[in-house]
Tab-separated table of C-alpha atoms in Angstrom:
chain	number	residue	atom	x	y	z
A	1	UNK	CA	112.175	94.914	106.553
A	2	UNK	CA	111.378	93.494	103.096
A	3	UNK	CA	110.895	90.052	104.039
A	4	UNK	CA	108.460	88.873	106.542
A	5	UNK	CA	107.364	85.224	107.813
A	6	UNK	CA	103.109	84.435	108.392
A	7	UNK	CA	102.368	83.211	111.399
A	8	UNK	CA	101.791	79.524	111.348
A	9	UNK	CA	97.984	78.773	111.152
A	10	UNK	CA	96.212	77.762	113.994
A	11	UNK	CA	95.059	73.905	114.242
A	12	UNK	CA	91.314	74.977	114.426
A	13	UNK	CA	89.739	77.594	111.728
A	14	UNK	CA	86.241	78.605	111.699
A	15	UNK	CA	84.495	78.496	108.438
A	16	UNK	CA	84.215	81.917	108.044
A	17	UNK	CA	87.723	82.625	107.859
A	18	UNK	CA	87.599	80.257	104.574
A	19	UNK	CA	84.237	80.708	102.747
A	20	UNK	CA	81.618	83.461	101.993
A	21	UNK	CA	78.143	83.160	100.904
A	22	UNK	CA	77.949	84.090	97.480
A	23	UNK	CA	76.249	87.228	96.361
A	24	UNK	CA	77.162	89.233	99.397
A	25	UNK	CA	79.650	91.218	98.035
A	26	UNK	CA	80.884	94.711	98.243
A	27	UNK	CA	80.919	96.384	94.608
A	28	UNK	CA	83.753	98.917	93.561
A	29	UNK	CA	83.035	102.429	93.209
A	30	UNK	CA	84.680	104.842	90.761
A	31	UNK	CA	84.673	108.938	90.378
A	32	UNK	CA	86.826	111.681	89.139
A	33	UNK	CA	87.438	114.694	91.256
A	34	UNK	CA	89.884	117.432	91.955
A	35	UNK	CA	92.374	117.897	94.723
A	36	UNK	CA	92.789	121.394	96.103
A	37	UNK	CA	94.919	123.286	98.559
A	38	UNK	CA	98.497	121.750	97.494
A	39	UNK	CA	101.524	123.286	98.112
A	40	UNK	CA	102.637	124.136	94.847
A	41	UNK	CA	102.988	120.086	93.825
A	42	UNK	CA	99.663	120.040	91.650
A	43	UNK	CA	99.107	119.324	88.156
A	44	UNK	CA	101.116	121.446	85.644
A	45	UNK	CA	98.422	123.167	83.478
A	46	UNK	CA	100.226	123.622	80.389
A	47	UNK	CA	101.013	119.692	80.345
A	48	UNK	CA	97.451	118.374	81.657
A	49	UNK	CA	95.169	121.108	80.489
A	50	UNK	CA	91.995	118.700	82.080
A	51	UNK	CA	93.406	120.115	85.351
A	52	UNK	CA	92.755	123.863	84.453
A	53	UNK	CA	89.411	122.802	82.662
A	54	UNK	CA	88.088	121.063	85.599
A	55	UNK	CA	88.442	123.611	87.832
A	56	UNK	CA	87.009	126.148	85.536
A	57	UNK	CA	83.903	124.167	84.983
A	58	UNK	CA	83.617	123.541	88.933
A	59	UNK	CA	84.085	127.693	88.927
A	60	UNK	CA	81.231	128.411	86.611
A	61	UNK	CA	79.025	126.132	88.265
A	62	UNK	CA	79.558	128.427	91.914
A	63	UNK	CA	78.790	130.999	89.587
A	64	UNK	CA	82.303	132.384	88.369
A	65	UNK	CA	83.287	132.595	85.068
A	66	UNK	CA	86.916	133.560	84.065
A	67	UNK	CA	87.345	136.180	80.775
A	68	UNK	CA	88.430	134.188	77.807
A	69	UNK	CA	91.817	134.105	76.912
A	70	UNK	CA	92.749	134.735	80.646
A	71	UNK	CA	96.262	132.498	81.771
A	72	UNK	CA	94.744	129.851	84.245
A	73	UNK	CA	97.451	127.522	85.402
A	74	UNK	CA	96.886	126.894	88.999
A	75	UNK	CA	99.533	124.729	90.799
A	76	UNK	CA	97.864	123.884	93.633
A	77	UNK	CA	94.919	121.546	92.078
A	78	UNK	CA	95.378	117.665	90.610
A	79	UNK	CA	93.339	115.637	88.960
A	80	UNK	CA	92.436	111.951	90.312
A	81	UNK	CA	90.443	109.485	90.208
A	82	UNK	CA	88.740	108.369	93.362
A	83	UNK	CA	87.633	104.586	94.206
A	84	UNK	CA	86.192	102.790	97.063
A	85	UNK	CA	84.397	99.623	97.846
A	86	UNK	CA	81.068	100.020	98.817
A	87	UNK	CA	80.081	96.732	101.626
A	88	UNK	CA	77.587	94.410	101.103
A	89	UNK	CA	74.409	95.879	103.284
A	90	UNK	CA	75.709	99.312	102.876
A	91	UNK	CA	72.862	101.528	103.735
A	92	UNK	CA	72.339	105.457	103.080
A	93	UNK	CA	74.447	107.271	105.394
A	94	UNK	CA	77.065	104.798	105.831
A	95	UNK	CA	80.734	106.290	105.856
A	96	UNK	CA	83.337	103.887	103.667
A	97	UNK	CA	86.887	104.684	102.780
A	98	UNK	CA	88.161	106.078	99.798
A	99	UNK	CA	91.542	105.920	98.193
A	100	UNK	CA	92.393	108.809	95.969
A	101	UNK	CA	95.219	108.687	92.694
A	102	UNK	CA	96.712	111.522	90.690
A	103	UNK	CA	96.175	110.926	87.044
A	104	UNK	CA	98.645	114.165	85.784
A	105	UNK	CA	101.682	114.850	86.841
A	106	UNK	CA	101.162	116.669	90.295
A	107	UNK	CA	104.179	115.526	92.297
A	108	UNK	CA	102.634	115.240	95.523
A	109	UNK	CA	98.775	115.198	97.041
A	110	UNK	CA	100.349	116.095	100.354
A	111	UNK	CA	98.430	118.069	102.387
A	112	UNK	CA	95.394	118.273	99.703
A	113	UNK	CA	91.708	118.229	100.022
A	114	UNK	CA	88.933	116.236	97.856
A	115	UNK	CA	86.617	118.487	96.730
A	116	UNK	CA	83.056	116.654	96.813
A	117	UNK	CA	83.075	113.820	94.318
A	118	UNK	CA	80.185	111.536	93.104
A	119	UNK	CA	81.066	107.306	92.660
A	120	UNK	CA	79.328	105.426	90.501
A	121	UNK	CA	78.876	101.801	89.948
A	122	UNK	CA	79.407	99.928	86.748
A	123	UNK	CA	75.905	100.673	86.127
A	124	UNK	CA	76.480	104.184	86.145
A	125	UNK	CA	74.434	105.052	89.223
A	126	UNK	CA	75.610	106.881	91.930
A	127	UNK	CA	76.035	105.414	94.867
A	128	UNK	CA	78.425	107.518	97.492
A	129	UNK	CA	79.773	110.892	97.419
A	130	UNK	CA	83.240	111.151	98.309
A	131	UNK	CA	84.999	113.971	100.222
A	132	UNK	CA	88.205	114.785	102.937
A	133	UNK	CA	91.803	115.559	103.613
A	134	UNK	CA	93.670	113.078	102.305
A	135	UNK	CA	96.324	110.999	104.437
A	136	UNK	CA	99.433	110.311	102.299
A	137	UNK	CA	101.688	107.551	103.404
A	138	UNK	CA	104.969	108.844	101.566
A	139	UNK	CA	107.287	111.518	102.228
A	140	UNK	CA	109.581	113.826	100.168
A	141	UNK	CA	111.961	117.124	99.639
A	142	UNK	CA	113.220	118.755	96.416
A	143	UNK	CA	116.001	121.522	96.075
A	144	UNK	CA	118.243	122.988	93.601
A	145	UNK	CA	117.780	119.719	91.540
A	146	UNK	CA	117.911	117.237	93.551
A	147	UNK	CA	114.824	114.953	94.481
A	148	UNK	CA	114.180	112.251	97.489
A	149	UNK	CA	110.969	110.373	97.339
A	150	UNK	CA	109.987	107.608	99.714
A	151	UNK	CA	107.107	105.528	98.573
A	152	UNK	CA	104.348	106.884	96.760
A	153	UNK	CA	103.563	110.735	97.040
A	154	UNK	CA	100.684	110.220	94.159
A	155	UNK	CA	98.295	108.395	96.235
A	156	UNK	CA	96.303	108.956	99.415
A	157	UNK	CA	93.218	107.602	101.009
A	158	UNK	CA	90.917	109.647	103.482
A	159	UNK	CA	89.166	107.388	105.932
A	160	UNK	CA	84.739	107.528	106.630
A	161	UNK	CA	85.711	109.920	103.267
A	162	UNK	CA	82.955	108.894	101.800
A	163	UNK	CA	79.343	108.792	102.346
A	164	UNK	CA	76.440	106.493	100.916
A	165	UNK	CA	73.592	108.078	99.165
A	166	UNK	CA	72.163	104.498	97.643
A	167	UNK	CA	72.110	100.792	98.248
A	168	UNK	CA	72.441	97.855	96.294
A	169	UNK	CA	69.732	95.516	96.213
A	170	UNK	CA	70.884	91.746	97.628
A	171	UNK	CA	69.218	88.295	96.623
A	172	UNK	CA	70.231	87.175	100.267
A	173	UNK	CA	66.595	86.510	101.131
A	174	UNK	CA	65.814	84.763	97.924
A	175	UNK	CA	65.121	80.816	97.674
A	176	UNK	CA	65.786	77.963	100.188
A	177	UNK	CA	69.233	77.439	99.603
A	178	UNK	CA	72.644	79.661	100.292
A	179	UNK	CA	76.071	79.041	98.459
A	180	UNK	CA	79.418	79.050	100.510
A	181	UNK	CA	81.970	80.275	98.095
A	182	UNK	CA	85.766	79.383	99.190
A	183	UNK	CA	88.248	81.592	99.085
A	184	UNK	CA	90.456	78.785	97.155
A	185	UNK	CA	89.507	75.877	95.468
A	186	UNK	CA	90.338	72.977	97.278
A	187	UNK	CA	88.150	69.544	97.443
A	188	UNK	CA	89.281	68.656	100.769
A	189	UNK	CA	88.507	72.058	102.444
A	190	UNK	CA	84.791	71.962	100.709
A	191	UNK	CA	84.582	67.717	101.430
A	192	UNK	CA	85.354	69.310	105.800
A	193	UNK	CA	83.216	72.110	105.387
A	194	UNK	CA	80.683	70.616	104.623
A	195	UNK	CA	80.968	67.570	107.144
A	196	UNK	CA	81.688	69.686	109.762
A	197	UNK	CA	78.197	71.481	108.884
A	198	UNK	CA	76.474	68.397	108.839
A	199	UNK	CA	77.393	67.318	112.080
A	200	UNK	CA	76.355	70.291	113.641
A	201	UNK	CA	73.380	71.052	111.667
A	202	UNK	CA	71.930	67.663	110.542
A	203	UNK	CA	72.694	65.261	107.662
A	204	UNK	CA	71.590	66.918	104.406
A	205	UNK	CA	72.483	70.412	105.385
A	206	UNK	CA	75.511	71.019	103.263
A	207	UNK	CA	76.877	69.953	100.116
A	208	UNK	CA	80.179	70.236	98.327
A	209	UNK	CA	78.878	70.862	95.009
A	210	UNK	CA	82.665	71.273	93.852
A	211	UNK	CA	86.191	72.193	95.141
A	212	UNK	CA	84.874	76.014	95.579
A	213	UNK	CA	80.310	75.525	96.528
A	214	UNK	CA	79.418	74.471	99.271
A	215	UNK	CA	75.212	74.654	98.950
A	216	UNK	CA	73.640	75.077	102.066
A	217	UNK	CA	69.800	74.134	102.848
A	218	UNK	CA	68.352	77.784	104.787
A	219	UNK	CA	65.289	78.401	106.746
A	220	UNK	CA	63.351	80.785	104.546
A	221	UNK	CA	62.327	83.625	107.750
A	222	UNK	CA	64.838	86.303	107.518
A	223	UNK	CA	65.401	86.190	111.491
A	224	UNK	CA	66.100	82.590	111.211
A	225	UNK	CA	68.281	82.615	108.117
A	226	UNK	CA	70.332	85.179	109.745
A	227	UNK	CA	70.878	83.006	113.030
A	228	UNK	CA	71.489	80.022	110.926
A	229	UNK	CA	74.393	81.673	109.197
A	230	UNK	CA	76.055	82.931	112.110
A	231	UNK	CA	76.055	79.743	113.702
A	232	UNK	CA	77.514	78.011	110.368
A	233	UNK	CA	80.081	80.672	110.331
A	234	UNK	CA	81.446	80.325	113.666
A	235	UNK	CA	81.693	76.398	113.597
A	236	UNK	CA	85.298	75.232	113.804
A	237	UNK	CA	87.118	73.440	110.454
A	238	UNK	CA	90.268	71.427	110.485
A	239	UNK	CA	92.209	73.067	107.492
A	240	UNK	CA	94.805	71.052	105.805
A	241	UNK	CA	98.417	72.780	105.119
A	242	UNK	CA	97.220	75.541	103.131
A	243	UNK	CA	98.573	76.221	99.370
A	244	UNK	CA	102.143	76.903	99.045
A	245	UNK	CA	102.340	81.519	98.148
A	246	UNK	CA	104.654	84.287	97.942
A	247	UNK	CA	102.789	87.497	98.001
A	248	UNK	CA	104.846	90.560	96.492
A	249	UNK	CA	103.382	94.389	96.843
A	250	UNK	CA	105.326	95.362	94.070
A	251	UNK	CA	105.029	99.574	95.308
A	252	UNK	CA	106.366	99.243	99.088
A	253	UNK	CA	108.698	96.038	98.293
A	254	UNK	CA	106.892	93.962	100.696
A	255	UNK	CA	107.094	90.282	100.314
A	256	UNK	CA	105.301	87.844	102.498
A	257	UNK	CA	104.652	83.417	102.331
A	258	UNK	CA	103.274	81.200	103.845
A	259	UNK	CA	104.950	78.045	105.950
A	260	UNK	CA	104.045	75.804	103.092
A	261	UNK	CA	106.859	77.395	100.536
A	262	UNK	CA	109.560	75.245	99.742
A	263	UNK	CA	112.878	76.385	97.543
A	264	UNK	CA	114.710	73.872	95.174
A	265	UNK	CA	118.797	74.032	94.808
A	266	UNK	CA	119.180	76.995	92.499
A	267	UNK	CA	121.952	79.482	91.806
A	268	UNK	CA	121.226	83.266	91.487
A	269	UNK	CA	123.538	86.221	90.038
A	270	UNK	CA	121.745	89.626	90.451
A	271	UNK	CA	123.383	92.849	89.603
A	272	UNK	CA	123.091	96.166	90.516
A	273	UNK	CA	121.772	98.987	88.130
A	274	UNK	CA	122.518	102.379	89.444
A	275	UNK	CA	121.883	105.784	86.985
A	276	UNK	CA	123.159	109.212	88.807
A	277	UNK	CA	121.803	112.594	87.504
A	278	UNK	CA	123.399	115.609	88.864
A	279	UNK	CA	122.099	118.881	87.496
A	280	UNK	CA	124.716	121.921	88.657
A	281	UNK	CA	124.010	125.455	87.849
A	282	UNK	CA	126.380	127.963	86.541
A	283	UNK	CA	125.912	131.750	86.081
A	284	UNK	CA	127.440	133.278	82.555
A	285	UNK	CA	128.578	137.087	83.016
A	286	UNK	CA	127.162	139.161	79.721
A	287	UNK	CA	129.830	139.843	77.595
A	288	UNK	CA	132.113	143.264	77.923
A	289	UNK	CA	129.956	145.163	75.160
A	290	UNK	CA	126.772	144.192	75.956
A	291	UNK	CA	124.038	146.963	76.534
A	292	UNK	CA	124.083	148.113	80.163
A	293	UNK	CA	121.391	146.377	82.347
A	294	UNK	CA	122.012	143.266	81.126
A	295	UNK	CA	121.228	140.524	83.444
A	296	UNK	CA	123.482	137.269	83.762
A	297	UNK	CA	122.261	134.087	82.156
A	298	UNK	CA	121.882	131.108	84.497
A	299	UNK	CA	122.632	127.721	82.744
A	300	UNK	CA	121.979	124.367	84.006
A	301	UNK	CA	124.399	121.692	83.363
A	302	UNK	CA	123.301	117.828	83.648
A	303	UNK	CA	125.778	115.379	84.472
A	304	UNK	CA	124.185	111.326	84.130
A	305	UNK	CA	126.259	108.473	84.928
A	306	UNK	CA	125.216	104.947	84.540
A	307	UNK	CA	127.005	102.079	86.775
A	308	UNK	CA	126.441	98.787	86.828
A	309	UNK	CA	128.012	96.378	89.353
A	310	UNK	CA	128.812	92.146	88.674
A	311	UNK	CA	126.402	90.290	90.535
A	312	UNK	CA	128.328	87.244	92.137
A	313	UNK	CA	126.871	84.100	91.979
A	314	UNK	CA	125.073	82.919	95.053
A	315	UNK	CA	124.080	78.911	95.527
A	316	UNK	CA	120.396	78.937	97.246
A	317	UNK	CA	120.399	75.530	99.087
A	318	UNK	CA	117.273	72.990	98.981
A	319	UNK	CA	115.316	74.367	101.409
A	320	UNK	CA	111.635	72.532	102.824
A	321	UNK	CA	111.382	74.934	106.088
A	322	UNK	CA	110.031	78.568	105.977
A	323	UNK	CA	112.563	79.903	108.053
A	324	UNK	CA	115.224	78.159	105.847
A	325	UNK	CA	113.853	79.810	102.913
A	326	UNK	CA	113.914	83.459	104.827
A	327	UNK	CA	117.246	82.926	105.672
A	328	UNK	CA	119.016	81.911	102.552
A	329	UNK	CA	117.466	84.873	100.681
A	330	UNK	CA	118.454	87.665	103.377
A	331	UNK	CA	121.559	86.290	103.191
A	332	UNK	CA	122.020	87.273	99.470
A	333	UNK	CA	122.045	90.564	100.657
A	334	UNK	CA	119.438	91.972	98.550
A	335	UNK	CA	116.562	94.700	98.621
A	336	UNK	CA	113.178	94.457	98.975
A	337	UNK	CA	112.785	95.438	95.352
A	338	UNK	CA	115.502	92.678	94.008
A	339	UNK	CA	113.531	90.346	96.146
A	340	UNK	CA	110.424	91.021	93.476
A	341	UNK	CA	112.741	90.135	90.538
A	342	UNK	CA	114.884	86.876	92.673
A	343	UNK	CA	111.355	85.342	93.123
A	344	UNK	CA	110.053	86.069	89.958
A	345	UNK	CA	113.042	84.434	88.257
A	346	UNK	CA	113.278	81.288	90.758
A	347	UNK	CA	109.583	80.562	89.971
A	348	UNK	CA	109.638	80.655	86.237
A	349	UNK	CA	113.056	78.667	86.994
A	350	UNK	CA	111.284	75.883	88.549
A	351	UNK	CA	113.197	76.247	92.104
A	352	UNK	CA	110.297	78.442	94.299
A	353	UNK	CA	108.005	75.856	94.850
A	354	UNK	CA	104.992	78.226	96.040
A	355	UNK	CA	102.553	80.811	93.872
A	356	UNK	CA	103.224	83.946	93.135
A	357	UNK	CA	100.794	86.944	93.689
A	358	UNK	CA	101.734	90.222	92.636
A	359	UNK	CA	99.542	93.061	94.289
């Protein structure tokens, strides 16, 4: 299922599900690392010599050095880059997740380990060492030529994979006043936020500084501040209809909006694109003079055909309910991928009435 519907929002919405205070933050996290134990899918050495280097320099710090010249083309290591997101608070010994991407050309971290990796911070500091067997979400087979890949077989993640070693300093305590940032800019959510806050708080509390601040006045004790905030977050908020958005996750197909999208009379002609490889082998017998022992030469032979099938023209009609909206594009018939491209096209066309946010 390509195409899903949100949930309608719920009349009453407490402020933390639309603001956080600003400065607590996580910060990303960033390391390069090797993958080990793959079946045979790793890096190809001769293509990506980082791979082969890599592991050599991990070798010779464990004490091992390989002779020069020697042939080193493992094919069960990959190179990748590691990130993570280390939480606001995060304290030494903390365990945080950690997704893990292929950089060469291994064709599948299936199955592989993360070797011990350190993550740094933009500052260059490290800050968590990652470390795990990875969890891969895709799935594949390859024989005699032929290849089937579902999702992504080049990216993993390996949950508590990673470990804290250092924290980031917070200005949480600092001064007598704490900013709500929104997680949209909207003048009417900050103008309720901040009444809402007032009424439960006192006059004078909050202010909507713009369509995004909201500055609050906070005891200065770091007991107090901490009980004030947890009260402010859990007060109730009358949201207006929320702004009209089509998310697309442009790897899995996955396309999601909200009940404020809207579609516009438009017509839409999308057509198919298909390209077939087909790679058969064929065995050539050595010729009747040849010297005796000589082996038969195997030769591949690559058929590619390229198809392309009319798209009809389909009339989308005006459409103001979500479920109208779901239903006139599933009836086009298309993928989740198409999808991606139809709403792409119907936006810069002027008929999806919503934004669009690619992730």
């Amino acid at each position: 299922m390509g195409l899903l519907a949100a949930a309608p929002l719920q009349a009453s919405t407490r402020i933390q599900d639309v603001a956080s205070v600003q400065g607590v933050r996580s910060n990303p996290l960033t390391g390069y690392g090797l993958v080990v134990g793959l079946d045979g899918t790793g890096d190809q050495a001769a293509q990506m010599p980082f791979s082969a280097q890599s592991l050599r320099n991990y070798l010779e710090q464990h004490g091992l050095s390989l002779p020069p010249g020697a042939n080193f083309q493992p094919r069960n290591v990959a190179a990748v880059l590691v990130t993570a997101q280390l939480p606001a608070f995060a304290q030494p010994g903390q365990a945080i997740d950690i997704t893990v991407s292929s950089i060469g050309n291994a064709r599948s971290l299936r199955g592989g380990t993360l070797i011990t990796t350190p993550l740094r911070g933009v500052d260059g500091q490290i800050y968590a060492l990652a470390q795990g067997n990875l969890i891969v979400g895709g799935a594949g087979a390859a024989a005699a030529g032929a290849q089937v890949v579902i999702n992504h077989l080049s990216v993993g993640r390996i949950p508590n994979g990673g470990q804290v070693e250092r924290s980031v300093p917070t200005p949480f305590l600092l001064g007598t006043t704490i900013d709500l940032n929104l997680n949209a800019a909207d003048f009417q959510t900050a103008r309720r936020v901040a009444l809402s806050i007032n009424q439960a708080k006192g006059a004078g509390t909050a202010q909507a500084l713009d369509g995004r601040v909201v500055r609050l006045r906070a005891p200065t004790d770091p007991n107090e501040r901490v009980a004030f905030l947890a009260d402010i977050e859990q007060l109730p908020l009358q949201l207006a209809p929320p702004t009209a958005r089509v998310v697309v996750n442009s790897r899995t197909g996955s396309v999601v909006m909200n009940q404020s999208v809207t579609l516009a009379p438009a017509a839409v002609a999308h057509g198919n694109l298909t390209v077939t490889i087909r790679v058969t082998p064929q065995v050539a017998m050595p010729p009747p003079f040849a010297p005796p022992g000589t082996p038969p030469v195997v030769v591949e032979q690559a058929e590619v055909q390229i198809g392309q099938e009319g798209g009809a023209l389909i009339q989308l009609p005006a459409s103001t309910q979500l479920s109208e909206v779901v239903r006139a594009l599933n009836a086009m018939g298309a993928t989740p991928m198409d999808l991606v491209s139809i709403l792409q096209a119907l936006r810069a066309a002027g008929s999806l009435r919503a934004e669009l946010e690619v992730i």
